Short mmCIF file of C-alpha atoms in Angstrom, two decimals:
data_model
loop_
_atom_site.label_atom_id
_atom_site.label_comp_id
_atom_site.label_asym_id
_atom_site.label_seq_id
_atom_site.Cartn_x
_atom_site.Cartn_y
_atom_site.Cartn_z
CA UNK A 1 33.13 10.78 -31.50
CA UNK A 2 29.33 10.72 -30.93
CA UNK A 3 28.38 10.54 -34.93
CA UNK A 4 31.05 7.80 -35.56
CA UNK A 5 29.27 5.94 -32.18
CA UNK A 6 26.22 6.78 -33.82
CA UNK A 7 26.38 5.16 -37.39
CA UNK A 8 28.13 2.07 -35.72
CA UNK A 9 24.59 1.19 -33.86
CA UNK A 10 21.24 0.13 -35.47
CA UNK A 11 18.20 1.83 -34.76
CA UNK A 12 17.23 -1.08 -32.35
CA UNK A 13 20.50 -0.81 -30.56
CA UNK A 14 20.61 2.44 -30.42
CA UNK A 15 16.98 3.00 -28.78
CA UNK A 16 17.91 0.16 -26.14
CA UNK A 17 20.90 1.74 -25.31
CA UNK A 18 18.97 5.44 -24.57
CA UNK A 19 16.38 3.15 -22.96
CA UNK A 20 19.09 1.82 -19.96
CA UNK A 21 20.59 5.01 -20.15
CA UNK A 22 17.32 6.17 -19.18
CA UNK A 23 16.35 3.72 -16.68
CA UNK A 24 20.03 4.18 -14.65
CA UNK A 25 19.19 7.52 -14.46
CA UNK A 26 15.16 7.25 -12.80
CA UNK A 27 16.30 4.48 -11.11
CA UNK A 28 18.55 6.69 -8.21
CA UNK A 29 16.49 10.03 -9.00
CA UNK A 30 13.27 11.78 -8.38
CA UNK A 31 11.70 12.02 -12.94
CA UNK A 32 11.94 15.54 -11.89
CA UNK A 33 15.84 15.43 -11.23
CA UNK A 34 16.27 13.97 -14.56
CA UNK A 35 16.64 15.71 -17.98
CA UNK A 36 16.52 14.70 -21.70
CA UNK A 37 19.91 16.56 -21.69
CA UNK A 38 21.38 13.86 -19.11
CA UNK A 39 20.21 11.03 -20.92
CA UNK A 40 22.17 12.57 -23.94
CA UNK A 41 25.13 13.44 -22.20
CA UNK A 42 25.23 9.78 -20.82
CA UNK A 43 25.61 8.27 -23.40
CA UNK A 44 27.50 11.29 -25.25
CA UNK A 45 24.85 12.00 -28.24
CA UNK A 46 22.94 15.45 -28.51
CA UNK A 47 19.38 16.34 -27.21
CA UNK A 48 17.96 16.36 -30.63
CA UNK A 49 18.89 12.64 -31.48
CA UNK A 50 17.26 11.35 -28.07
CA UNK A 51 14.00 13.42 -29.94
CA UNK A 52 14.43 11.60 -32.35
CA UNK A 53 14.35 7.85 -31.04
CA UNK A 54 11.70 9.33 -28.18
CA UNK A 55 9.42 12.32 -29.85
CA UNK A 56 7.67 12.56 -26.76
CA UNK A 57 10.81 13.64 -24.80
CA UNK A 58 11.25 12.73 -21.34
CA UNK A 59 7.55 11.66 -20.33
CA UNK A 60 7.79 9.08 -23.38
CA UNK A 61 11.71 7.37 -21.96
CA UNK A 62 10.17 7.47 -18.65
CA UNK A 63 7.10 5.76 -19.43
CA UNK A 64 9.51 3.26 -21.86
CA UNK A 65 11.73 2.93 -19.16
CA UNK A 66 8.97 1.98 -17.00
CA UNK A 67 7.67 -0.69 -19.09
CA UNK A 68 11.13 -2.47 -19.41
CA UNK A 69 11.43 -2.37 -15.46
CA UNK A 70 8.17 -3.59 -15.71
CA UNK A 71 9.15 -6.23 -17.78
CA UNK A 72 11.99 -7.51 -15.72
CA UNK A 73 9.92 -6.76 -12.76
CA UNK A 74 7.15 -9.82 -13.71
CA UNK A 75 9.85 -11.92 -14.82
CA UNK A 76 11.53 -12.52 -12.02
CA UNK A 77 8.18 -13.62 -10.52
CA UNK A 78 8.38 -16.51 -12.78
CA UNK A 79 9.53 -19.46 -9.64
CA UNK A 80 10.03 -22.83 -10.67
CA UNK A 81 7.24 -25.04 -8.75
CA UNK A 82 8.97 -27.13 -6.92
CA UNK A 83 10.18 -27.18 -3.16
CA UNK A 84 8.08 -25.75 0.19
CA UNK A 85 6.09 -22.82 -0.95
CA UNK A 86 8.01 -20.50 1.58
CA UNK A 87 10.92 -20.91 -0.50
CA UNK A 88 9.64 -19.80 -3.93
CA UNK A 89 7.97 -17.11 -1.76
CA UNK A 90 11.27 -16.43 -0.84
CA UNK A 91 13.08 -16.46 -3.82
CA UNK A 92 10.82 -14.25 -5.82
CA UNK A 93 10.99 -11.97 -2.75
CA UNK A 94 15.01 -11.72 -3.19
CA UNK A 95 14.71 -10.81 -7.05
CA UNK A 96 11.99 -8.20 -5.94
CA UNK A 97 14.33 -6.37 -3.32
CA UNK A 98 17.19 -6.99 -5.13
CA UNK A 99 14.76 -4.74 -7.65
CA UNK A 100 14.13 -2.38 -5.26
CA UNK A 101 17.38 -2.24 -3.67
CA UNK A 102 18.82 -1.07 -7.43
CA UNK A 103 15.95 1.07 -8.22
CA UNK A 104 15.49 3.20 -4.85
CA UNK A 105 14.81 6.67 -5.76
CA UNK A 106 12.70 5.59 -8.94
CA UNK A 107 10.84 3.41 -6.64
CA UNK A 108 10.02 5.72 -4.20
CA UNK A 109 9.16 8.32 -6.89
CA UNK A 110 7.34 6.07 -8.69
CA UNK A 111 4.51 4.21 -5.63
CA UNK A 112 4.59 7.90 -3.58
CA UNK A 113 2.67 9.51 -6.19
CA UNK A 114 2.81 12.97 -6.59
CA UNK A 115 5.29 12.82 -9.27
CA UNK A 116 5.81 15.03 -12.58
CA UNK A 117 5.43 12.42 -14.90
CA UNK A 118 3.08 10.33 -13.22
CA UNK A 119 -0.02 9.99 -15.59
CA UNK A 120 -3.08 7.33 -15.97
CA UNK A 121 -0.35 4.77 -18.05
CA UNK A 122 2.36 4.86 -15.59
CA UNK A 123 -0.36 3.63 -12.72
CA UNK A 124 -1.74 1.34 -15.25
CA UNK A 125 1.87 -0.15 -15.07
CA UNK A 126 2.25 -0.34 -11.30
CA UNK A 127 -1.45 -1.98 -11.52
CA UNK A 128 -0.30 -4.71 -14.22
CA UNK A 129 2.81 -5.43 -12.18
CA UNK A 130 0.61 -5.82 -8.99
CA UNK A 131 -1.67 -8.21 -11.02
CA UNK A 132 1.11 -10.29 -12.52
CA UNK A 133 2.20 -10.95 -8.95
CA UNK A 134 -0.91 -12.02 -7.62
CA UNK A 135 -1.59 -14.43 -10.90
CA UNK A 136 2.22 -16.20 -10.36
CA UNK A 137 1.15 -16.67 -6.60
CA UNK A 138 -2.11 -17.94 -7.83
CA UNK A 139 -0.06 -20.35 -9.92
CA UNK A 140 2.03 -21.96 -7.44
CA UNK A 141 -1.15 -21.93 -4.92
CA UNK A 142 -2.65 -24.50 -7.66
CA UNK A 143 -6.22 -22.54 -7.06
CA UNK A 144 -7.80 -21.68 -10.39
CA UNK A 145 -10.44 -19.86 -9.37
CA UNK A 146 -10.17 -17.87 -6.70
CA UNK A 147 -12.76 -16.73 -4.30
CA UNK A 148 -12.93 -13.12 -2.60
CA UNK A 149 -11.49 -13.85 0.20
CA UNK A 150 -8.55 -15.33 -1.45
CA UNK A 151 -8.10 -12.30 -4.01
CA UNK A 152 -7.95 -9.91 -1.12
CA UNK A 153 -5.48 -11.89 1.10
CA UNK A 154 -3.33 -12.05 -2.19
CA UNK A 155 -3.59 -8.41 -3.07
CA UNK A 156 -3.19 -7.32 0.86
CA UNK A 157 -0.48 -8.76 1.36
CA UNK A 158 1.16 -7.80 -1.95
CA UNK A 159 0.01 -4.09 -0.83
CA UNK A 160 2.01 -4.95 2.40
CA UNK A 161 5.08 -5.95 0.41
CA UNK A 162 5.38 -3.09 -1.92
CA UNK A 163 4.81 -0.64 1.31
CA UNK A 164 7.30 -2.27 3.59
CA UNK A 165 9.65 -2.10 0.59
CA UNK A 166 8.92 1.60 0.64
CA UNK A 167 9.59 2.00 4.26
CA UNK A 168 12.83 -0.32 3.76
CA UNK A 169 14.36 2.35 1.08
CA UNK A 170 13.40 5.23 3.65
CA UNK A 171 15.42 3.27 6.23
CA UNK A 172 18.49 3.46 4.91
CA UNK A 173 17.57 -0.95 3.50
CA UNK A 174 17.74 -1.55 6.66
CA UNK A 175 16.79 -4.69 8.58
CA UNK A 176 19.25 -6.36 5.83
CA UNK A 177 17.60 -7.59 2.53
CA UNK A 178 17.36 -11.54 3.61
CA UNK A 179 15.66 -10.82 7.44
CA UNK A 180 13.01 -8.16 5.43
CA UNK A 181 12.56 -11.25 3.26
CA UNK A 182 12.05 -13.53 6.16
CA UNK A 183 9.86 -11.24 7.87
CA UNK A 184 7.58 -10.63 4.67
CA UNK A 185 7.48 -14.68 4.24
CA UNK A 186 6.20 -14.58 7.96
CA UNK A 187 3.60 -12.15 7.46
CA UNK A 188 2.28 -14.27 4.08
CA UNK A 189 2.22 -17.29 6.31
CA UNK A 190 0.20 -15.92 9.59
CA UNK A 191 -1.94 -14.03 7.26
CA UNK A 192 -2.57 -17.31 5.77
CA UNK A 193 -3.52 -19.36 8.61
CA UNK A 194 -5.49 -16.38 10.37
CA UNK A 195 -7.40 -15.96 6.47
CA UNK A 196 -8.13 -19.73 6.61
CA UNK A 197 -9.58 -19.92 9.75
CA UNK A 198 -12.69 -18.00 8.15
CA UNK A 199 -12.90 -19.28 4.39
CA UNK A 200 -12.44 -22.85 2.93
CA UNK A 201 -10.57 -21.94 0.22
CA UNK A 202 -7.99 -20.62 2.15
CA UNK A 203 -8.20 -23.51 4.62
CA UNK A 204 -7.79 -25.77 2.39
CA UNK A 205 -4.77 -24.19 1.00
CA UNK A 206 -3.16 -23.83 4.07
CA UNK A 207 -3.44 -27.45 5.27
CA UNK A 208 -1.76 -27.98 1.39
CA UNK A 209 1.29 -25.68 1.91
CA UNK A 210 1.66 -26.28 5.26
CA UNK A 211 2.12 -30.55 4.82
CA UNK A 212 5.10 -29.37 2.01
CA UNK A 213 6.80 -27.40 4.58
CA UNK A 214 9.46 -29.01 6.83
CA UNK A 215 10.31 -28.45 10.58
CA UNK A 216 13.79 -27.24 10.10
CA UNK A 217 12.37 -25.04 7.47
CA UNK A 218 11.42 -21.53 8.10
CA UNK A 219 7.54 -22.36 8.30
CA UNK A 220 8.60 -24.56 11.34
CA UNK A 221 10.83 -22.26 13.06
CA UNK A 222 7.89 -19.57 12.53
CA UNK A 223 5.76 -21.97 13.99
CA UNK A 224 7.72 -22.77 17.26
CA UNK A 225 8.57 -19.24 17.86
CA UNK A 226 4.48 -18.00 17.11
CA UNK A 227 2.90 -20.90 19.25
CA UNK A 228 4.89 -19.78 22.49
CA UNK A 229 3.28 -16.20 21.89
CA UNK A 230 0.19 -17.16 21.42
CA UNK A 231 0.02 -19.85 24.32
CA UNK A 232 1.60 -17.62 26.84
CA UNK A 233 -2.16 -15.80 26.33
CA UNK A 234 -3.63 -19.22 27.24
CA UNK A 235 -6.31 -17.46 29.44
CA UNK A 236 -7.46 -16.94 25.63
CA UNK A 237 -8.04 -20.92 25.20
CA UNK A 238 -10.33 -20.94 27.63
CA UNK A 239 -8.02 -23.08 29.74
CA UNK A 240 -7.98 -20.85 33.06
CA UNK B 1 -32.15 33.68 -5.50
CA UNK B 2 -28.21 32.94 -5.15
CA UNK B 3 -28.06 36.39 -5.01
CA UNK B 4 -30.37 36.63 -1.60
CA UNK B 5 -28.30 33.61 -0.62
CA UNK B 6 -24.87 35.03 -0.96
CA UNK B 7 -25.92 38.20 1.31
CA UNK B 8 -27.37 35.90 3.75
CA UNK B 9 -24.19 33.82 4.59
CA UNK B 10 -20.78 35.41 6.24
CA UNK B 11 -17.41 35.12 4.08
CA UNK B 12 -16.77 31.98 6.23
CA UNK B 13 -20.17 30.01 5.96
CA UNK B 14 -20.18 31.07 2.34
CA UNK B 15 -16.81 29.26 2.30
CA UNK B 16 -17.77 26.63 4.38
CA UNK B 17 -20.72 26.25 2.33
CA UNK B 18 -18.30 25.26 -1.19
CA UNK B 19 -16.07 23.54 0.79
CA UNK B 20 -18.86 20.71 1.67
CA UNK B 21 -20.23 20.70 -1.34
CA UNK B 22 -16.65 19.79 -3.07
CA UNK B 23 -16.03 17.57 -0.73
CA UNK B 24 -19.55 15.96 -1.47
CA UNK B 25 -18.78 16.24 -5.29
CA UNK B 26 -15.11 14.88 -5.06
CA UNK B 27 -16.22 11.78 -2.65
CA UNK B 28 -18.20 9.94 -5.28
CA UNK B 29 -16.78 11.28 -8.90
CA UNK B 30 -13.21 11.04 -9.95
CA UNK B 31 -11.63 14.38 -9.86
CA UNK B 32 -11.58 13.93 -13.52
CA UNK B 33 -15.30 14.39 -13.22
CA UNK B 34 -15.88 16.89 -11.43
CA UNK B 35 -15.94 21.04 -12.68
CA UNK B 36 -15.89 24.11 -10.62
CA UNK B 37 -19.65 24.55 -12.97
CA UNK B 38 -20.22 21.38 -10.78
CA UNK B 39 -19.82 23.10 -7.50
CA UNK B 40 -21.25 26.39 -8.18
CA UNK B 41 -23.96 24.82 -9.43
CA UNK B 42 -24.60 22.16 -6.20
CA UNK B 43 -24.96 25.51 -4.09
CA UNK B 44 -26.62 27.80 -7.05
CA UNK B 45 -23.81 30.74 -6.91
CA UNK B 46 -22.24 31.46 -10.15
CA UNK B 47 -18.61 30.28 -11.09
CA UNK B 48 -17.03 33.11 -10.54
CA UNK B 49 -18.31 33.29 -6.54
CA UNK B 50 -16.48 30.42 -6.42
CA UNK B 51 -13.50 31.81 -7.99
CA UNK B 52 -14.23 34.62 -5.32
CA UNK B 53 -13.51 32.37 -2.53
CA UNK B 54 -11.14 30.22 -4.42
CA UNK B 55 -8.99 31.28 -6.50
CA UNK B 56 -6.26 28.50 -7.65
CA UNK B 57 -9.82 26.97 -8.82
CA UNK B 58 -10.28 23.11 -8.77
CA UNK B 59 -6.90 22.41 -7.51
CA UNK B 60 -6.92 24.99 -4.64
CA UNK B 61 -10.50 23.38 -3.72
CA UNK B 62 -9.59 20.14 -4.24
CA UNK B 63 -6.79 20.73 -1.90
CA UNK B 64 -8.83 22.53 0.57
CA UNK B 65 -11.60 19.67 0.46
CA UNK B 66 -8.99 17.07 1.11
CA UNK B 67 -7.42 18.60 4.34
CA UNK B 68 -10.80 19.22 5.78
CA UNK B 69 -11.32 15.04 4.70
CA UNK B 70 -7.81 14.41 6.27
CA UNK B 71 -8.76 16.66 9.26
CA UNK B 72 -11.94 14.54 10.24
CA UNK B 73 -10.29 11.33 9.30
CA UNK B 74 -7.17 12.13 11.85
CA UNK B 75 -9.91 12.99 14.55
CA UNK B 76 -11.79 9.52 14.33
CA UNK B 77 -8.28 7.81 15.17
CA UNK B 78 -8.05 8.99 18.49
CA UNK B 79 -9.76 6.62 20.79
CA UNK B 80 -10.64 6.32 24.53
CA UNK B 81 -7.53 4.25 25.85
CA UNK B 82 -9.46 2.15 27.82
CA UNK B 83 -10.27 -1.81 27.05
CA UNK B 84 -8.67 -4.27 25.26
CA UNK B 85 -6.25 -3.18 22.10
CA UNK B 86 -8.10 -5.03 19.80
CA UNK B 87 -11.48 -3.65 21.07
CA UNK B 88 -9.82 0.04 20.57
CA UNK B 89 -8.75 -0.90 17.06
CA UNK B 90 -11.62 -1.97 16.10
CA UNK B 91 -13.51 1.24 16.60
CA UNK B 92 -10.54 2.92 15.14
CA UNK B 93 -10.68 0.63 11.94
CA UNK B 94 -14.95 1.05 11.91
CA UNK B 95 -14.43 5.29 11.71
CA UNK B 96 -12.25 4.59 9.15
CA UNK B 97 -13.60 2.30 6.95
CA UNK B 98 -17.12 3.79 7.37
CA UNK B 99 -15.10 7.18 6.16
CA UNK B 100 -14.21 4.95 2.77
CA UNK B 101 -17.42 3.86 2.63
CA UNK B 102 -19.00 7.37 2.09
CA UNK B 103 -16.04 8.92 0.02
CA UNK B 104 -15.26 5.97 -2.13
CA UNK B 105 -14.73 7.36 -5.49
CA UNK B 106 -12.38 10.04 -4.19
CA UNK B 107 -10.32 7.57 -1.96
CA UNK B 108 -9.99 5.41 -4.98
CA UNK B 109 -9.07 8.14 -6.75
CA UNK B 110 -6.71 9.82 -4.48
CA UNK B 111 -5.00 6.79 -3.67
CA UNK B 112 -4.76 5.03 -7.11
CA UNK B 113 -2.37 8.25 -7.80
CA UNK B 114 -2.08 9.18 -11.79
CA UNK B 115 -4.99 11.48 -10.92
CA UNK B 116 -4.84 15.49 -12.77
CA UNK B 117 -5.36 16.90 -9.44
CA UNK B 118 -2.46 14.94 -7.42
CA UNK B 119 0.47 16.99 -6.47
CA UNK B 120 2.77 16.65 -3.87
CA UNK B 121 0.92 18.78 -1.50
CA UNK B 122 -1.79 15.90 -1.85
CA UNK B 123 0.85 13.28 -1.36
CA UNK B 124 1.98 15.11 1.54
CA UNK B 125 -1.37 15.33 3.41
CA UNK B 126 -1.70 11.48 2.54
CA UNK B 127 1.37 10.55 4.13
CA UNK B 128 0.05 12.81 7.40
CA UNK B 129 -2.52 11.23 7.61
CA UNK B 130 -0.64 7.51 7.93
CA UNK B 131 1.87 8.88 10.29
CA UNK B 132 -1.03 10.33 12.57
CA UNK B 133 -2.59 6.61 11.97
CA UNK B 134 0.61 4.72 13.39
CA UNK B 135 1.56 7.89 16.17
CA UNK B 136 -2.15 7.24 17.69
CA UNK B 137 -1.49 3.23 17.44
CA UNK B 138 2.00 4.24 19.43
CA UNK B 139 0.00 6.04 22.11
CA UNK B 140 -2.26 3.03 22.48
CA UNK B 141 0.73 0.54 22.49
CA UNK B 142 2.05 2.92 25.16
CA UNK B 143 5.85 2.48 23.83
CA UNK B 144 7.61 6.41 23.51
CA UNK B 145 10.36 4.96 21.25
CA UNK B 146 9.69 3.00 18.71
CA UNK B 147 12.50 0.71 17.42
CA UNK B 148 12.76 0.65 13.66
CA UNK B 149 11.03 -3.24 13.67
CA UNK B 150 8.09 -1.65 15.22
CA UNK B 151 7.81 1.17 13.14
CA UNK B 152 8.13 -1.34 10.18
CA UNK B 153 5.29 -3.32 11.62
CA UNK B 154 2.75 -0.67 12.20
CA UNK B 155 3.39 1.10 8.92
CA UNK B 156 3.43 -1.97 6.92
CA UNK B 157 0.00 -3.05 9.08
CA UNK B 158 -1.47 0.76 8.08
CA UNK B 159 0.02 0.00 4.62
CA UNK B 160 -1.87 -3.47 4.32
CA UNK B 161 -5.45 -1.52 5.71
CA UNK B 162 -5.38 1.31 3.12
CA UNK B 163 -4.54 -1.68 0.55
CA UNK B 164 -7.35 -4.20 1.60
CA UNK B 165 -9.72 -0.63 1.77
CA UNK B 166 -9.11 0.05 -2.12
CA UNK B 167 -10.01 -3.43 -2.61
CA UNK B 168 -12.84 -3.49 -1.00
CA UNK B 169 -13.89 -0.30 -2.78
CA UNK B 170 -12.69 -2.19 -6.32
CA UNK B 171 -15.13 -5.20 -5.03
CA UNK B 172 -18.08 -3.29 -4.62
CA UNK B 173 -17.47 -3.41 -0.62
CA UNK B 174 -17.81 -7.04 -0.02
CA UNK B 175 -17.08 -8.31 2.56
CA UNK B 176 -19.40 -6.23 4.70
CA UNK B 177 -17.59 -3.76 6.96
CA UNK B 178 -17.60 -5.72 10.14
CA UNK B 179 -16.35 -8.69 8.91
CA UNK B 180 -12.97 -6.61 7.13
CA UNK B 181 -12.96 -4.64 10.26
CA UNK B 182 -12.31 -8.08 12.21
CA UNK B 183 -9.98 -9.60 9.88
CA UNK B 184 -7.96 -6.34 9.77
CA UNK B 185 -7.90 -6.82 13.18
CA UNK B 186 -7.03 -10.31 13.23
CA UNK B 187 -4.25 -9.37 10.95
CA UNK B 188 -2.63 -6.64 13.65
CA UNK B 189 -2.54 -9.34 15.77
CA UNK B 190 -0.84 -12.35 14.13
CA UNK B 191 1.41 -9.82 12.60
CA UNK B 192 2.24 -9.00 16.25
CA UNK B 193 3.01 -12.48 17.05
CA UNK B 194 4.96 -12.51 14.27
CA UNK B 195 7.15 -9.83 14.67
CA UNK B 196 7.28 -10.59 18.39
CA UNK B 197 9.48 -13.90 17.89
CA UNK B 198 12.05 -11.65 15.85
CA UNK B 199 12.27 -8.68 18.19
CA UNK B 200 11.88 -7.79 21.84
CA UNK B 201 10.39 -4.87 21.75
CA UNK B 202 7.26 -6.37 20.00
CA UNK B 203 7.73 -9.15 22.09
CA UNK B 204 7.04 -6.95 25.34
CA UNK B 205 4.25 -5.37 23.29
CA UNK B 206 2.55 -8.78 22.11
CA UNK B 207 2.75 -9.66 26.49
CA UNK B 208 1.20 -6.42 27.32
CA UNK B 209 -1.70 -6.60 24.81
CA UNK B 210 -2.28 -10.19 24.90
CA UNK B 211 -3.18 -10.23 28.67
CA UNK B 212 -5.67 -7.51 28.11
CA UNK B 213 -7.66 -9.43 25.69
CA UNK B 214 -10.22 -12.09 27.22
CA UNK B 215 -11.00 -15.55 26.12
CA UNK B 216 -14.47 -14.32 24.62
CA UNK B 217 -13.19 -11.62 22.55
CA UNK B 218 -12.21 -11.26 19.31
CA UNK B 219 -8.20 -12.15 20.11
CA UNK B 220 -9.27 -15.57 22.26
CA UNK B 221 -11.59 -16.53 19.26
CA UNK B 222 -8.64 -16.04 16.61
CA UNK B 223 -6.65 -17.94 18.83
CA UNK B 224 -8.94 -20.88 18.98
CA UNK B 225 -8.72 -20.69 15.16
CA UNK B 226 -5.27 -20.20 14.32
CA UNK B 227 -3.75 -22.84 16.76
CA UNK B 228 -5.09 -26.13 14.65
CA UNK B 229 -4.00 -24.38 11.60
CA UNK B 230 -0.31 -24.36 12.88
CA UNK B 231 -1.20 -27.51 14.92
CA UNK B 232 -2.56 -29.82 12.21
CA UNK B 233 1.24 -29.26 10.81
CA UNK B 234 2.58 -30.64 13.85
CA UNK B 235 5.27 -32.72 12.02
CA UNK B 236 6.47 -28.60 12.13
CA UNK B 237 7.27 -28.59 15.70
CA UNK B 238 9.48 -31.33 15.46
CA UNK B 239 6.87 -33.22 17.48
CA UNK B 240 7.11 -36.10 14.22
#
């Protein structure tokens, strides 16, 4: 069965097809509950013809398997630039759980460190994925050259993403995916106006997104429901 | 000499003794970079003293080094409970950031992951650390059950400060430490308000801490900022 499966693919087919295999299997285990032996068996072809497509064994499909994720991972970043700015936040936030959501052991294996095959490339993978997030943000944000203050309110709050993501796969995905996405959307926005309020840059780029957002919108509704918080402390206007 | 030395100390100064000076060694160099020659020679014993004392070698003394580091960093969250909660995180955040300011190779390292010496005993320690981090922010909050939105918030808030601490490490520690300390700060709180219009447990907390804080701290000054931000998008409110 397996040699008559095996002539009937190319090389290229048959490589992409040990390559999913591989990334089904890391995507709901711990690398160290996978073997070369159940990539082989999963798509019924012996150990030594995975060697063959992957010489390195399992550290080389894991780190291949990695870099298509990866892959995948940066293009669903990719937002069209039109509409509010909390809705492409949004929608790249949905294909990024959605990621995560399919991808929960791997996930957690992969960001909690620690792991077997865990090696200088597979960090400088996490790193580039980080980095491609912060440049499509960057993009839609219409700021060329951003300033410090900027960088680190980007990569903070991307930091924040990928851990509450992590926490989310510990809880069971619970809150449900679309109030996580909310809540993260939230968290960019007040870390936004609380960032402006000391750098220009940032200002500026607030008083941009906020004038695209609409009051019926989720910016607006974040709005009304932070103002009442904050007001209720109004001893801390000076207004007693 | 060494010799004179090594009678002169007990077993537990002696071990003391090579436990500082890894620690020492391993704050500033990439475990990479650093040999058990290294250490011997930073206390002039020979190598295999230190083999004496330790012998799983690097790893076991990279290990040790790192609970003693975890150990003293645990200590500097607990804070008096008295004041305002921003005034106690704020000399929570200053221990801890002046902590990554004198081991900031080895934090980089250790929290990068990918490094030769990372296991998951490291991971482990890590991960005590950041659930002794939110635990002491529990005992400040004074709330004996956390709901699962609250534990969200404060480990995605501890998340977002280890984060914006590589970072700062990466940019050669700009912004000075006070001024990350207060935006890290300013971040707890918005990210409070935030969470406090989506859940009424962190509503009750956001009331509670609020009217501690005074109009010429740190809280009443980000509020002064933050309102025209969310203000100046006043067609938002449905005030338009």
């Amino acid at each position: 069965m397996s040699q008559v499966a095996y002539r009937r693919l190319s090389v290229e087919q048959r490589r992409r097809q040990l390559l999913e295999a591989a990334l089904g299997l890391f995507a709901h285990r711990a690398p160290e509950e996978v073997s070369l032996d159940d990539v082989a068996a999963s798509v019924q072809v012996s150990r030594p013809l995975v060697y063959r497509y992957f010489p390195g064994g399992k550290q080389q499909l894991y780190e291949a398997a990695l870099r298509s994720a990866a892959d995948q991972l940066e293009k669903s970043f990719v937002q069209v630039r039109t509409g509010p700015l909390s809705q492409r936040l949004a929608r790249a936030l949905d294909s990024y759980l959605e990621f995560v959501a399919e991808h929960d052991a791997g996930f957690k294996a992969l960001l909690q460190g620690g792991s077997v095959v865990e090696t200088t490339r597979t960090t400088a993978i996490v790193d580039e994925v980080r980095r491609a997030a912060a440049e499509q943000i960057l993009l839609h944000l219409e700021v060329p050259e951003p300033g410090l203050t900027l960088r680190m309110m980007l990569r903070t709050w991307i930091t924040a993403v990928e851990g509450a993501s992590l926490i989310w796969v510990d809880e069971g995905k619970q809150p449900p995916l679309p109030e996580l996405r909310d809540w993260l959307v939230d968290q960019f926005v007040v870390l936004l106006a609380a960032t402006a309020s000391r750098d220009e840059q940032c200002a500026e780029i607030a008083r941009r997104s906020l004038a695209t957002e609409s009051a019926d919108g989720p910016v607006g509704d974040l709005a009304r429901r932070v103002l009442p918080v904050m007001t209720q402390a109004s001893h801390l206007l000076g207004q007693d």
